[in-house]
XYZ file of C-alpha atoms in Angstrom:
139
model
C 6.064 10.517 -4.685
C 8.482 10.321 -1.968
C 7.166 8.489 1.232
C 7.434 11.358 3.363
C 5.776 13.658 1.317
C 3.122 10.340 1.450
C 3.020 10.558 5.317
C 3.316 14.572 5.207
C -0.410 14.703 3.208
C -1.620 11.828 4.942
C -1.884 14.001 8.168
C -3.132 17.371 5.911
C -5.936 15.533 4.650
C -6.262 13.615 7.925
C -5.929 10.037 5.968
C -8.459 11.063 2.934
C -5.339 11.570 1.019
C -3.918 7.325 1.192
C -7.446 6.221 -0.020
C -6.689 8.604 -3.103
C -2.883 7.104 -3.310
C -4.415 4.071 -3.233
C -7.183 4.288 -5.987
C -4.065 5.850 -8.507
C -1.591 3.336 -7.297
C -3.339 0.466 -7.669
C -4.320 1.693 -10.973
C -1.018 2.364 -12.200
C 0.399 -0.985 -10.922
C -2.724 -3.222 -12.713
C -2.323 -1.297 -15.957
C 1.810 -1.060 -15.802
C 1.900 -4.887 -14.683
C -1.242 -6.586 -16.056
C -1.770 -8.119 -12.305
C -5.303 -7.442 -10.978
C -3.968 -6.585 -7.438
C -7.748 -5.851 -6.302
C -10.975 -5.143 -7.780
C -12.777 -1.357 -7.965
C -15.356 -3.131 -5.769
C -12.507 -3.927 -3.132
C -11.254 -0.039 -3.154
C -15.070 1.144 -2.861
C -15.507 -0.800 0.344
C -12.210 0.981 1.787
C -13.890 4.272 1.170
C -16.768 3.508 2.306
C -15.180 1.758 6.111
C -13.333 5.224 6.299
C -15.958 7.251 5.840
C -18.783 5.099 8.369
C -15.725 4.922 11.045
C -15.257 8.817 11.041
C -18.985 9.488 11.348
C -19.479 6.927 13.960
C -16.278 8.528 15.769
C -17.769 11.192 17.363
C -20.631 9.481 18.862
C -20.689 9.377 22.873
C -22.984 6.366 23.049
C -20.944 3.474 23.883
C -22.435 0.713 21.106
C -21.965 3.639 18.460
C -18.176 4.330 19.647
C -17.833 0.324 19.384
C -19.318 -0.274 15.948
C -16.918 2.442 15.195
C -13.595 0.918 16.163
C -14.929 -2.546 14.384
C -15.218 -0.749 11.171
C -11.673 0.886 11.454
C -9.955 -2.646 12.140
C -11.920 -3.652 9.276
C -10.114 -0.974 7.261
C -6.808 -1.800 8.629
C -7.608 -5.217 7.362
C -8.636 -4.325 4.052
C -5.088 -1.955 4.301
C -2.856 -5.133 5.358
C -4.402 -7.177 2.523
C -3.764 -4.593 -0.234
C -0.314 -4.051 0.910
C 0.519 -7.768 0.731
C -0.876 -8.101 -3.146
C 0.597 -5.217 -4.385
C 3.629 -6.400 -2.601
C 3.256 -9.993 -4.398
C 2.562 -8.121 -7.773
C 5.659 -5.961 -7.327
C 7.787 -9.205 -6.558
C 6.530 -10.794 -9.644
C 7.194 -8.016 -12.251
C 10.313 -8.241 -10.565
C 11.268 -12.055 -11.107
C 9.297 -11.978 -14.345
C 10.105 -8.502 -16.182
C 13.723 -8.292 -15.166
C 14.295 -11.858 -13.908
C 15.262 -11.205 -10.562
C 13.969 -11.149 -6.995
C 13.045 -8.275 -5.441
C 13.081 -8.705 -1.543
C 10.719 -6.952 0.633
C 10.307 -7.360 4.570
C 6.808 -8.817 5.296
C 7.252 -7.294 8.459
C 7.544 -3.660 7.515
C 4.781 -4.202 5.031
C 2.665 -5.565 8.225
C 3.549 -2.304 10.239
C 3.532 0.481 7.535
C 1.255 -0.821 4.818
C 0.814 1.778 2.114
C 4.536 3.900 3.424
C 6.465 0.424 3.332
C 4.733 -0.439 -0.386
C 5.384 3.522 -1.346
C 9.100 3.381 -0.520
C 9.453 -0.114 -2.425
C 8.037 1.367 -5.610
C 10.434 4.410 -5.234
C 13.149 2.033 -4.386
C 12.704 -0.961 -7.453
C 14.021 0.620 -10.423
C 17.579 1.075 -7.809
C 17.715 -2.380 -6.462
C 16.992 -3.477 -9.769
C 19.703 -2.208 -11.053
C 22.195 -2.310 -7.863
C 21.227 -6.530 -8.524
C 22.491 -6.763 -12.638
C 25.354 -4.768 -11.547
C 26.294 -7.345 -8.436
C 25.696 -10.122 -11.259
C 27.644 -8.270 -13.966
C 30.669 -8.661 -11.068
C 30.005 -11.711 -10.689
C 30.670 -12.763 -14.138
């Protein structure tokens, strides 16, 4: 999926939609790599911090509205931390697979988690390949 057609049903669904790209993704990178990047247990409490910070939202009492934003920066947590193991899985099926390295900016995966880790897996099979051709020249 291209990453703006990511971003494009990420504000649709109003964000349901990256907890489903997740649960596939994560799938298809365990099963295609043989990494564990992160337990079902580990996606289960992402759904359930997005749902809990959407009902506690709307609340107008101040401890409510509170317990709400602790549970979303919990979520972004749990976000930052999936986006940096997938990223090291992706980097090793890289330098294992196809013996090279695969560089990816730990900033952008800091600032756009699951876009940044999208755009990567749409991008690997090219610098892959852009990488044996450099070394082909080389030789």
């Amino acid at each position: 999926m291209k990453t703006w057609q990511l971003l494009l049903l990420t504000l649709v669904t109003v964000g349901i939609y990256n907890l489903v790209w997740i649960f596939t993704t994560t799938n298809k990178i365990q099963r295609h790599t043989g990494i564990k990047v992160v337990g079902q247990p580990f996606l289960l409490v992402m759904s359930v911090c997005f749902a809990w910070a959407g009902v506690f939202s709307e609340s107008s009492y101040f401890l409510v509205a509170l317990l709400s934003l602790a549970i979303s920066l919990s979520l972004l947590t749990l976000y930052e931390v999936w986006a940096f193991k997938v990223r090291k899985a992706l980097q090793e099926v890289a330098l294992v697979e196809h013996q090279q390295v695969y560089k990816m900016n730990v900033i952008y995966t800091f600032l756009f988690t699951l876009y940044y880790i999208n755009y990567c897996i749409n991008d690997l099979p090219k610098q892959l390949e852009k990488q044996k051709a450099d070394i082909n020249a080389s030789l």
